[in-house]
Every structure is written in C-alpha cells, then in structure tokens.
Tab-separated table of C-alpha atoms in Angstrom:
chain	number	residue	atom	x	y	z
G	19	MET	CA	8.417	32.517	36.106
G	20	GLU	CA	11.486	32.741	38.319
G	21	GLU	CA	11.911	30.074	40.980
G	22	ASN	CA	12.231	32.614	43.786
G	23	ASN	CA	9.216	34.661	42.743
G	24	SER	CA	5.592	33.853	43.438
G	25	LEU	CA	2.572	35.024	41.489
G	26	VAL	CA	-0.425	36.294	43.445
G	27	TYR	CA	-4.007	36.112	42.211
G	28	GLY	CA	-6.637	37.907	44.281
G	29	LEU	CA	-10.342	37.104	44.453
G	30	GLU	CA	-13.134	39.465	45.356
G	31	PHE	CA	-14.561	37.165	48.014
G	32	GLN	CA	-13.319	34.726	50.619
G	33	ALA	CA	-12.429	31.287	49.292
G	34	ARG	CA	-11.379	27.821	50.390
G	35	ALA	CA	-11.952	25.585	47.311
G	36	LEU	CA	-8.931	24.936	45.075
G	37	ALA	CA	-8.328	22.285	42.403
G	38	SER	CA	-5.686	21.619	39.778
G	39	GLN	CA	-6.363	20.637	36.170
G	40	GLN	CA	-6.040	16.838	36.024
G	41	ALA	CA	-7.114	15.504	32.637
G	42	GLU	CA	-4.660	17.443	30.444
G	43	SER	CA	-1.071	18.128	31.364
G	44	ASN	CA	-0.178	20.749	28.757
G	45	ASP	CA	-1.198	23.889	30.614
G	46	VAL	CA	-0.667	25.090	34.163
G	47	ARG	CA	-4.291	25.616	35.191
G	48	PHE	CA	-5.972	25.945	38.567
G	49	PHE	CA	-9.633	26.288	39.553
G	50	VAL	CA	-10.710	28.468	42.493
G	51	ALA	CA	-14.227	28.969	43.826
G	52	THR	CA	-15.482	31.567	46.295
G	53	GLN	CA	-17.376	31.227	49.552
G	54	SER	CA	-19.575	34.286	49.908
G	55	LEU	CA	-22.826	34.477	51.849
G	56	LYS	CA	-24.256	36.550	49.005
G	57	PRO	CA	-25.689	34.717	45.972
G	58	ASN	CA	-22.905	35.894	43.660
G	59	ASN	CA	-20.243	33.264	44.084
G	60	GLN	CA	-17.757	32.675	41.301
G	61	LEU	CA	-15.514	29.985	39.855
G	62	HIS	CA	-12.215	31.258	38.453
G	63	VAL	CA	-10.251	29.338	35.827
G	64	VAL	CA	-6.677	30.599	36.181
G	65	ASP	CA	-4.030	29.820	33.552
G	66	LEU	CA	-0.322	30.592	33.761
G	67	ASN	CA	1.530	31.707	30.650
G	68	GLU	CA	5.007	30.431	31.474
G	69	ASP	CA	6.675	32.536	28.764
G	70	SER	CA	5.382	35.851	30.059
G	71	SER	CA	4.792	34.736	33.693
G	72	ALA	CA	1.337	36.283	33.427
G	73	LEU	CA	-1.892	34.907	34.860
G	74	GLN	CA	-5.026	34.843	32.740
G	75	SER	CA	-8.417	34.139	34.271
G	76	ARG	CA	-11.945	33.428	33.116
G	77	ILE	CA	-14.693	33.896	35.669
G	78	PHE	CA	-17.849	31.789	35.760
G	79	ALA	CA	-20.940	32.627	37.789
G	80	HIS	CA	-21.663	30.062	40.533
G	81	PRO	CA	-25.056	31.261	41.879
G	82	TYR	CA	-25.875	27.917	43.505
G	83	GLY	CA	-24.215	28.594	46.859
G	84	GLU	CA	-20.928	28.988	48.772
G	85	VAL	CA	-18.374	26.505	47.503
G	86	TRP	CA	-16.660	24.338	50.123
G	87	ARG	CA	-14.812	21.959	47.846
G	88	LEU	CA	-13.831	21.524	44.207
G	89	ALA	CA	-12.558	18.428	42.411
G	90	ALA	CA	-11.346	18.138	38.818
G	91	SER	CA	-12.042	15.089	36.679
G	92	ALA	CA	-9.068	12.954	35.694
G	93	HIS	CA	-10.860	12.023	32.459
G	94	ASP	CA	-12.495	15.203	31.126
G	95	PRO	CA	-10.610	18.536	31.314
G	96	ARG	CA	-13.908	20.411	31.197
G	97	LEU	CA	-15.587	18.604	34.108
G	98	LEU	CA	-15.548	19.713	37.761
G	99	ALA	CA	-17.417	18.637	40.900
G	100	SER	CA	-18.537	21.385	43.272
G	101	CYS	CA	-19.755	20.885	46.859
G	102	TYR	CA	-21.664	23.928	48.049
G	103	SER	CA	-24.042	25.069	50.779
G	104	LEU	CA	-27.302	26.928	50.240
G	105	LEU	CA	-30.247	28.213	52.228
G	106	LYS	CA	-33.549	26.355	51.869
G	107	GLY	CA	-36.095	28.271	53.874
G	108	THR	CA	-34.415	28.673	57.249
G	109	GLN	CA	-32.218	25.589	56.899
G	110	VAL	CA	-28.698	25.490	55.522
G	111	THR	CA	-28.151	22.389	53.433
G	112	MET	CA	-25.500	21.175	51.009
G	113	GLN	CA	-25.586	19.883	47.465
G	114	THR	CA	-23.038	18.714	44.939
G	115	ALA	CA	-23.102	19.350	41.203
G	116	LEU	CA	-21.059	18.428	38.147
G	117	LEU	CA	-20.059	21.544	36.238
G	118	THR	CA	-19.127	21.305	32.566
G	119	LEU	CA	-17.078	24.149	31.124
G	120	PRO	CA	-17.756	25.249	27.528
G	121	GLU	CA	-15.336	24.067	24.859
G	122	SER	CA	-14.148	27.613	24.275
G	123	LEU	CA	-13.386	29.769	27.283
G	124	GLU	CA	-13.233	32.930	25.210
G	125	PRO	CA	-16.141	35.293	25.990
G	126	LYS	CA	-18.607	35.782	23.169
G	127	ASP	CA	-19.510	39.201	21.851
G	128	GLY	CA	-22.056	40.908	24.034
G	129	GLU	CA	-21.769	38.276	26.757
G	130	GLN	CA	-22.356	39.316	30.333
G	131	GLU	CA	-19.608	39.931	32.869
G	132	PHE	CA	-19.434	36.267	33.898
G	133	LEU	CA	-19.289	33.174	31.726
G	134	ALA	CA	-21.881	30.416	32.075
G	135	PHE	CA	-21.331	26.672	32.426
G	136	GLU	CA	-22.334	24.557	29.469
G	137	GLN	CA	-24.093	22.086	31.763
G	138	VAL	CA	-24.847	21.779	35.483
G	139	GLU	CA	-25.884	18.349	36.773
G	140	THR	CA	-26.974	18.244	40.410
G	141	LEU	CA	-26.469	14.869	42.078
G	142	ALA	CA	-29.371	13.466	44.116
G	143	THR	CA	-27.925	13.362	47.627
G	144	ASP	CA	-30.871	14.590	49.717
G	145	ALA	CA	-31.902	11.060	50.698
G	146	TYR	CA	-28.486	10.327	52.214
G	147	GLY	CA	-27.846	13.386	54.366
G	148	ALA	CA	-27.364	17.137	54.502
G	149	GLU	CA	-23.623	17.614	54.919
G	150	ILE	CA	-21.507	16.822	51.861
G	151	ARG	CA	-17.783	16.674	52.518
G	152	THR	CA	-16.446	15.859	49.046
G	153	THR	CA	-17.280	14.409	45.654
G	154	GLU	CA	-14.418	12.405	44.142
G	155	PHE	CA	-13.980	11.241	40.556
G	156	HIS	CA	-12.906	7.620	40.133
G	157	PRO	CA	-9.255	7.406	38.969
G	158	THR	CA	-9.964	5.022	36.050
G	159	ASP	CA	-13.752	4.858	35.517
G	160	ALA	CA	-15.055	8.117	34.065
G	161	ASN	CA	-18.665	7.209	34.889
G	162	GLN	CA	-18.169	6.573	38.596
G	163	LEU	CA	-18.161	9.090	41.450
G	164	ALA	CA	-17.990	8.765	45.216
G	165	CYS	CA	-19.701	11.288	47.460
G	166	VAL	CA	-19.061	11.550	51.208
G	167	VAL	CA	-22.385	12.558	52.782
G	168	ASP	CA	-22.684	12.715	56.581
G	169	GLY	CA	-21.722	9.215	57.774
G	170	LYS	CA	-22.060	7.566	54.357
G	171	VAL	CA	-20.011	7.008	51.220
G	172	VAL	CA	-22.386	7.017	48.247
G	173	LEU	CA	-21.370	5.721	44.813
G	174	PHE	CA	-22.894	7.299	41.721
G	175	ALA	CA	-22.778	5.378	38.437
G	176	ARG	CA	-23.565	8.078	35.881
G	177	ALA	CA	-23.984	5.690	32.938
G	178	GLU	CA	-26.780	3.744	34.649
G	179	ALA	CA	-28.054	6.712	36.679
G	180	ALA	CA	-27.751	4.423	39.717
G	181	THR	CA	-26.630	5.117	43.279
G	182	ARG	CA	-25.684	2.854	46.155
G	183	VAL	CA	-24.255	3.245	49.651
G	184	VAL	CA	-20.956	1.403	50.061
G	185	ALA	CA	-20.007	2.560	53.571
G	186	GLU	CA	-22.003	3.803	56.515
G	187	ILE	CA	-21.368	4.625	60.150
G	188	ASN	CA	-24.360	3.142	61.935
G	189	ALA	CA	-23.667	4.239	65.510
G	190	LYS	CA	-25.519	7.331	66.685
G	191	ASN	CA	-23.899	10.436	68.156
G	192	VAL	CA	-20.490	9.712	66.658
G	193	PRO	CA	-18.530	12.015	64.348
G	194	LYS	CA	-19.302	11.818	60.652
G	195	PHE	CA	-16.767	11.218	57.902
G	196	THR	CA	-14.428	14.179	57.443
G	197	THR	CA	-13.487	13.497	53.822
G	198	GLY	CA	-12.363	10.685	51.528
G	199	ARG	CA	-10.270	9.807	48.475
G	200	TRP	CA	-10.023	6.965	45.990
G	201	SER	CA	-6.971	4.737	46.202
G	202	HIS	CA	-4.940	4.914	42.984
G	203	PHE	CA	-4.310	1.180	43.184
G	204	HIS	CA	-6.333	-2.004	43.906
G	205	GLN	CA	-8.118	-1.710	40.524
G	206	GLY	CA	-9.929	1.344	41.845
G	207	ASN	CA	-11.972	-0.732	44.297
G	208	GLN	CA	-10.906	0.958	47.531
G	209	PHE	CA	-12.105	4.270	48.910
G	210	ILE	CA	-10.243	5.727	51.904
G	211	THR	CA	-12.148	7.779	54.465
G	212	LEU	CA	-11.235	9.938	57.441
G	213	HIS	CA	-13.363	9.500	60.549
G	214	ASP	CA	-12.544	11.512	63.677
G	215	CYS	CA	-8.924	10.534	64.499
G	216	SER	CA	-8.929	7.393	62.337
G	217	VAL	CA	-8.367	6.375	58.712
G	218	ARG	CA	-10.438	3.596	57.113
G	219	SER	CA	-10.358	2.009	53.676
G	220	TYR	CA	-13.519	0.397	52.269
G	221	ASP	CA	-13.869	-2.113	49.447
G	222	VAL	CA	-16.646	-0.576	47.343
G	223	ARG	CA	-17.649	-4.004	45.952
G	224	ASP	CA	-18.752	-5.182	49.397
G	225	PRO	CA	-20.788	-2.700	51.491
G	226	ASN	CA	-19.197	-1.769	54.818
G	227	HIS	CA	-16.222	-4.065	54.227
G	228	VAL	CA	-13.282	-2.334	55.972
G	229	VAL	CA	-10.087	-3.496	54.253
G	230	TRP	CA	-7.769	-1.804	56.740
G	231	CYS	CA	-8.041	0.758	59.504
G	232	ILE	CA	-5.575	3.038	61.290
G	233	ASP	CA	-7.103	3.790	64.671
G	234	GLU	CA	-5.925	6.946	66.432
G	235	ALA	CA	-3.836	7.962	63.441
G	236	HIS	CA	-3.640	11.431	65.001
G	237	SER	CA	-4.249	12.660	68.528
G	238	GLN	CA	-6.908	15.046	67.175
G	239	LEU	CA	-9.213	15.193	64.133
G	240	VAL	CA	-7.653	14.065	60.831
G	241	ARG	CA	-8.508	16.657	58.187
G	242	ASP	CA	-6.921	15.525	54.930
G	243	LEU	CA	-5.126	12.672	53.220
G	244	ASP	CA	-3.460	11.911	49.916
G	245	CYS	CA	-2.295	8.679	48.271
G	246	ASN	CA	1.229	8.305	46.989
G	247	PRO	CA	0.761	7.847	43.225
G	248	ASN	CA	4.098	6.029	42.868
G	249	LYS	CA	4.222	3.807	45.960
G	250	GLN	CA	1.268	1.516	46.341
G	251	CYS	CA	0.697	1.289	50.081
G	252	HIS	CA	1.691	4.777	51.234
G	253	ILE	CA	-0.636	7.613	52.228
G	254	VAL	CA	-0.012	10.965	53.918
G	255	THR	CA	-2.328	12.483	56.531
G	256	GLY	CA	-2.564	15.786	58.373
G	257	GLY	CA	-4.789	16.904	61.213
G	258	ASP	CA	-5.612	19.236	64.064
G	259	ASP	CA	-2.535	18.119	66.005
G	260	GLY	CA	-0.396	19.917	63.409
G	261	VAL	CA	1.475	16.714	62.508
G	262	LEU	CA	2.109	15.437	58.988
G	263	LYS	CA	2.383	11.632	58.864
G	264	VAL	CA	3.209	9.113	56.140
G	265	TRP	CA	1.752	5.629	56.623
G	266	ASP	CA	2.374	2.245	55.056
G	267	PHE	CA	-1.053	0.681	55.533
G	268	ARG	CA	0.394	-2.832	55.477
G	269	ASN	CA	1.452	-1.968	59.046
G	270	THR	CA	-1.195	0.216	60.610
G	271	LYS	CA	0.355	0.258	64.081
G	272	GLU	CA	2.884	3.004	63.437
G	273	HIS	CA	3.630	5.690	60.865
G	274	VAL	CA	6.836	5.516	58.802
G	275	PHE	CA	7.467	9.279	58.716
G	276	ALA	CA	6.262	12.265	60.746
G	277	ARG	CA	6.939	15.980	60.980
G	278	SER	CA	5.371	18.515	63.364
G	279	ASP	CA	6.479	21.781	61.751
G	280	HIS	CA	3.017	23.394	61.631
G	281	HIS	CA	1.895	25.443	64.626
G	282	HIS	CA	-1.842	24.908	64.101
G	283	TRP	CA	-4.282	22.651	62.246
G	284	ILE	CA	-3.205	21.111	58.928
G	285	TRP	CA	-5.938	21.511	56.309
G	286	SER	CA	-4.341	20.076	53.187
G	287	VAL	CA	-1.574	17.562	52.314
G	288	ARG	CA	-0.374	16.553	48.842
G	289	PHE	CA	2.263	14.223	47.397
G	290	ASN	CA	4.112	15.461	44.322
G	291	THR	CA	2.876	13.354	41.402
G	292	TYR	CA	6.309	12.799	39.869
G	293	HIS	CA	8.763	13.181	42.772
G	294	ASP	CA	6.817	11.757	45.696
G	295	GLN	CA	9.523	12.577	48.246
G	296	LEU	CA	8.181	16.145	48.024
G	297	ILE	CA	5.084	16.735	50.164
G	298	LEU	CA	3.135	19.983	50.470
G	299	SER	CA	1.061	20.864	53.522
G	300	SER	CA	-0.927	23.949	54.459
G	301	GLY	CA	-2.621	25.000	57.649
G	302	SER	CA	-4.350	27.516	59.864
G	303	ASP	CA	-0.974	28.968	60.804
G	304	GLY	CA	-1.028	30.700	57.399
G	305	LYS	CA	1.937	28.724	56.105
G	306	VAL	CA	2.645	26.332	53.252
G	307	LEU	CA	5.425	23.860	54.017
G	308	LEU	CA	7.506	21.864	51.547
G	309	THR	CA	8.766	18.693	53.228
G	310	CYS	CA	11.089	15.976	51.977
G	311	ALA	CA	10.281	12.369	52.897
G	312	GLY	CA	12.887	10.793	50.651
G	313	SER	CA	13.675	7.860	52.939
G	314	VAL	CA	10.141	6.468	52.510
G	315	SER	CA	9.526	7.535	48.901
G	316	SER	CA	9.627	5.532	45.675
G	317	GLU	CA	13.013	7.170	44.971
G	318	ALA	CA	14.568	6.144	48.292
G	319	PRO	CA	18.129	4.780	48.017
G	320	GLU	CA	18.080	0.991	48.289
G	321	ALA	CA	20.702	0.942	51.014
G	322	GLY	CA	18.950	3.670	52.946
G	323	THR	CA	17.015	2.769	56.038
G	324	GLY	CA	15.616	4.858	58.836
G	325	ASP	CA	12.026	5.690	59.620
G	326	GLY	CA	12.202	9.369	58.691
G	327	GLY	CA	10.571	10.216	61.955
G	328	GLY	CA	12.748	13.190	62.628
G	329	SER	CA	16.318	12.158	61.881
G	330	GLY	CA	16.419	14.671	59.045
G	331	GLY	CA	16.352	18.196	60.339
G	332	ALA	CA	15.687	21.366	58.389
G	333	VAL	CA	17.869	21.673	55.318
G	334	GLU	CA	19.891	24.856	54.943
G	335	GLN	CA	18.707	26.702	51.863
G	336	GLY	CA	22.208	27.508	50.640
G	337	VAL	CA	23.356	23.919	50.431
G	338	GLY	CA	22.892	23.430	46.666
G	339	GLY	CA	23.814	20.119	45.096
G	340	ALA	CA	27.312	19.441	46.444
G	341	VAL	CA	28.351	15.859	45.747
G	342	GLU	CA	30.583	13.911	48.086
G	343	GLY	CA	31.481	10.530	46.673
G	344	PRO	CA	28.175	8.786	45.791
G	345	ARG	CA	25.158	10.807	44.795
G	346	GLU	CA	23.886	12.868	47.697
G	347	HIS	CA	20.167	12.457	48.228
G	348	LEU	CA	17.952	15.219	49.521
G	349	ALA	CA	17.786	14.879	53.303
G	350	ASP	CA	14.508	14.250	55.075
G	351	GLY	CA	12.886	17.192	56.825
G	352	LEU	CA	11.459	20.647	56.247
G	353	LEU	CA	12.843	22.135	53.032
G	354	GLN	CA	11.048	25.460	52.727
G	355	THR	CA	8.407	27.576	54.451
G	356	PHE	CA	6.221	29.725	52.198
G	357	ASP	CA	4.705	32.447	54.389
G	358	GLN	CA	3.226	34.953	51.925
G	359	HIS	CA	-0.332	34.237	53.120
G	360	GLU	CA	-1.983	36.291	55.841
G	361	ASP	CA	-4.887	33.956	56.638
G	362	SER	CA	-5.567	30.241	57.051
G	363	VAL	CA	-4.403	28.288	53.986
G	364	TYR	CA	-7.183	25.812	53.222
G	365	GLY	CA	-5.910	24.351	49.977
G	366	VAL	CA	-2.651	23.445	48.267
G	367	GLU	CA	-2.324	21.646	44.920
G	368	TRP	CA	0.543	20.613	42.646
G	369	SER	CA	0.312	21.452	38.963
G	370	THR	CA	-0.023	18.406	36.705
G	371	ALA	CA	1.760	20.242	33.863
G	372	ASP	CA	4.847	21.353	35.795
G	373	PRO	CA	6.012	19.065	38.645
G	374	TRP	CA	7.873	21.950	40.322
G	375	MET	CA	4.923	24.334	40.481
G	376	PHE	CA	2.038	24.513	42.952
G	377	ALA	CA	-0.791	26.785	44.071
G	378	SER	CA	-2.033	27.594	47.562
G	379	LEU	CA	-5.251	29.331	48.605
G	380	SER	CA	-5.975	31.241	51.804
G	381	TYR	CA	-9.371	32.194	53.175
G	382	ASP	CA	-8.904	35.890	52.367
G	383	GLY	CA	-9.184	35.000	48.662
G	384	ARG	CA	-5.487	35.059	47.831
G	385	MET	CA	-4.146	32.325	45.572
G	386	ILE	CA	-0.366	32.161	45.251
G	387	ILE	CA	1.465	30.155	42.590
G	388	SER	CA	4.976	29.173	43.711
G	389	LYS	CA	7.844	26.973	42.595
G	390	VAL	CA	10.086	24.466	44.327
G	391	PRO	CA	13.393	26.279	45.014
G	392	LYS	CA	16.043	25.646	42.374
G	393	GLN	CA	18.589	24.020	44.682
G	394	TYR	CA	16.195	21.208	45.686
G	395	LYS	CA	15.081	20.678	42.105
G	396	TYR	CA	18.656	20.189	40.935
G	397	GLN	CA	19.499	17.971	43.885
G	398	ILE	CA	16.662	15.651	42.867
G	399	LEU	CA	17.407	15.678	39.147
G	400	LEU	CA	21.209	15.638	39.049
C-alpha cells in the first residue's frame, strides 16, 4: 500500500462503530459494525493484505440491534464488545454483549451468506439503566469489564459472574456520563469518565472516589478521550467546541497542548501507540486530522520547552527531513488533513500491527484505511 494512496471499504448500511484488532499485532485488522433500523445489521472483519494492498472481509450477522460502539479485547483476538440499541415493545433500549468470533473465519461449505458468532454473551445491565455508552475491556485483567450505563460505571467480573457499581452521579436532572476509558497505568485501578464538559477519574477499588477531576475541560460537551500509552499522566480530549486538548492530570487547571483545527464537533481522538506525538482526530466536519504534539510527548527533546498551545503552525508538506545541525524534530501543529469522507467521521483507530496505518469511518458506511505521509514518518525515524 502506497503512502499517498488510501483504500476505501464500503458498507451497505450506515455505520459509526469502528475498532482495531488489539490482542494480536501480526495482521492489520479492523472491525466495523452497521447501524441500520432494519434487523439485518452486520459486523465486518476487514483484513489488509499488505503485499497486494487488497482488503479481505468476512461478514457476520448482528441481528441484535443497531451498533453504537465496538471495543476489541486486549487479551483475546476473537473477543469483541458490542453496544447496541433495540426496540422492546414501543421503547428503545440498549444492551451490550460479548461476541466471540469462531477460530476459523473461513466460511464452511453450504454456509449462509453471513457468518455466525461462536458465542454471544449478553451482559445484565437492565438494573442499572437504559443507555449504554461503552463497554471497555480492562487493560491487564482479562476477566474484568467496565460498562458506562446512564450515570453509572458498572464493573463486571466475568470469572465470579459478579457486578458492582464503582461510580455514580447521584444528582437528578444532570447530564449522564458520555463515555469512559481505563487508564493504562495505576495498576489498572483507575477508570476515566467524561461528564458534560468535565473529565473525572475514579478509583474502582473505592466506590465514588474521584482521584482527579478537570472541570470545564472544554467549553462544550466532551465527546472522547484517549490515554497516552507511553506517558503516564497525559490524556487527550476532544469535544463539541472543535478543540483537541492534551492534559497532564497532575495539573488539572490548564491543558499542556491545544489545537482548534476542526470546524465542528470532534467525535474521536487517538494517540499513536508507538509514536505518541502523533494524534488522530475526526469530526462532524467530515475530516480526519493528523496532529503533532511532539513538545509534550514521550519523545520530546529534553531541552525543549513550550506548551504546544499553538506555537507550532501547520507544517508544509514538502518539507521532508532536512537536517540543520542537531536532529530536527517534527514541529508541533497540524500535519495533514484527510478529507476523502463525505459525511461525519465518527471513528478513527490506529492499527496495532503497523504504527503508520489507521482507519476512519464515516456515517455513510465508508471506511478508509490511510497511512501517515512518508515525509513525517522519516522525520520521526531518522
């Protein structure tokens, strides 16, 4: 696959749920699930053959409802968590289920058009609320899951078949949690939530114990966050104000980096797993932006200072890797705009197999696999 070329994969229905294979890093694999009002939703397993630059897909039937979110297990390459809505009588409610793929994804002789999951385990969330925002696999404990339901964070211990509420918003008539993610650090004991314009981290060992809080992190609703896998106290957030912000939660008063290159709501933000100065964001403006936050990354030059709050402007694409004296680091700012989508881009995910490759998904059912431009890749590596 050439760096300047993107591969497009089209789905039959609208979609907003995208996940990247986490447990195995040998293959470039993405999961996409549809959001159709009809009871014929699908989950697509899309593999990239890097030698031939061809996409191969296997399609599973997902008759349970319209999929709003997908998450891939970091422990089992065959395990996914799906959050979906369905109609019960006249009421629309949500459920979450663990989907296990079969060991072989090759269709059997005489099999129907769609493949079937080996196992579907529906989690018991009805007692906690009706609106499920996400189900997140624990980063180190394969038996533990966290589910954000209405104004609660519910922990599921699969081994003991036990559940408990570790965080709850008790006040009435206030916004519910928007989403949440496990912190990669702190022995896996902290779960970070988004609530209206604020970010809160809870210690799951002590119910409703807020470890730290960033009030008014954004001027409007915060929609997504990601934890820097290489720098312990850094997270990135994006929201309806169209601003991408990097925070060091040891100082919650002010962000350490910010860019406002999106023209509408930001729906998804992701740190690159290996080179965390690279951040992807996608939004309702139909664009995917590649931003460099090198001054606040784990690869920041020791002598370098600066808050990254806008000192680095857009980098000219023809710059290449010219070296003047000491090694020239990639400047902070917007590196590249990917504008092949024609609808709101709800999801963006890095590949775990190739640190320079990523997928983005727009609501019209178009998934595009792209690569970091060659000049930025070489400027980081050389």
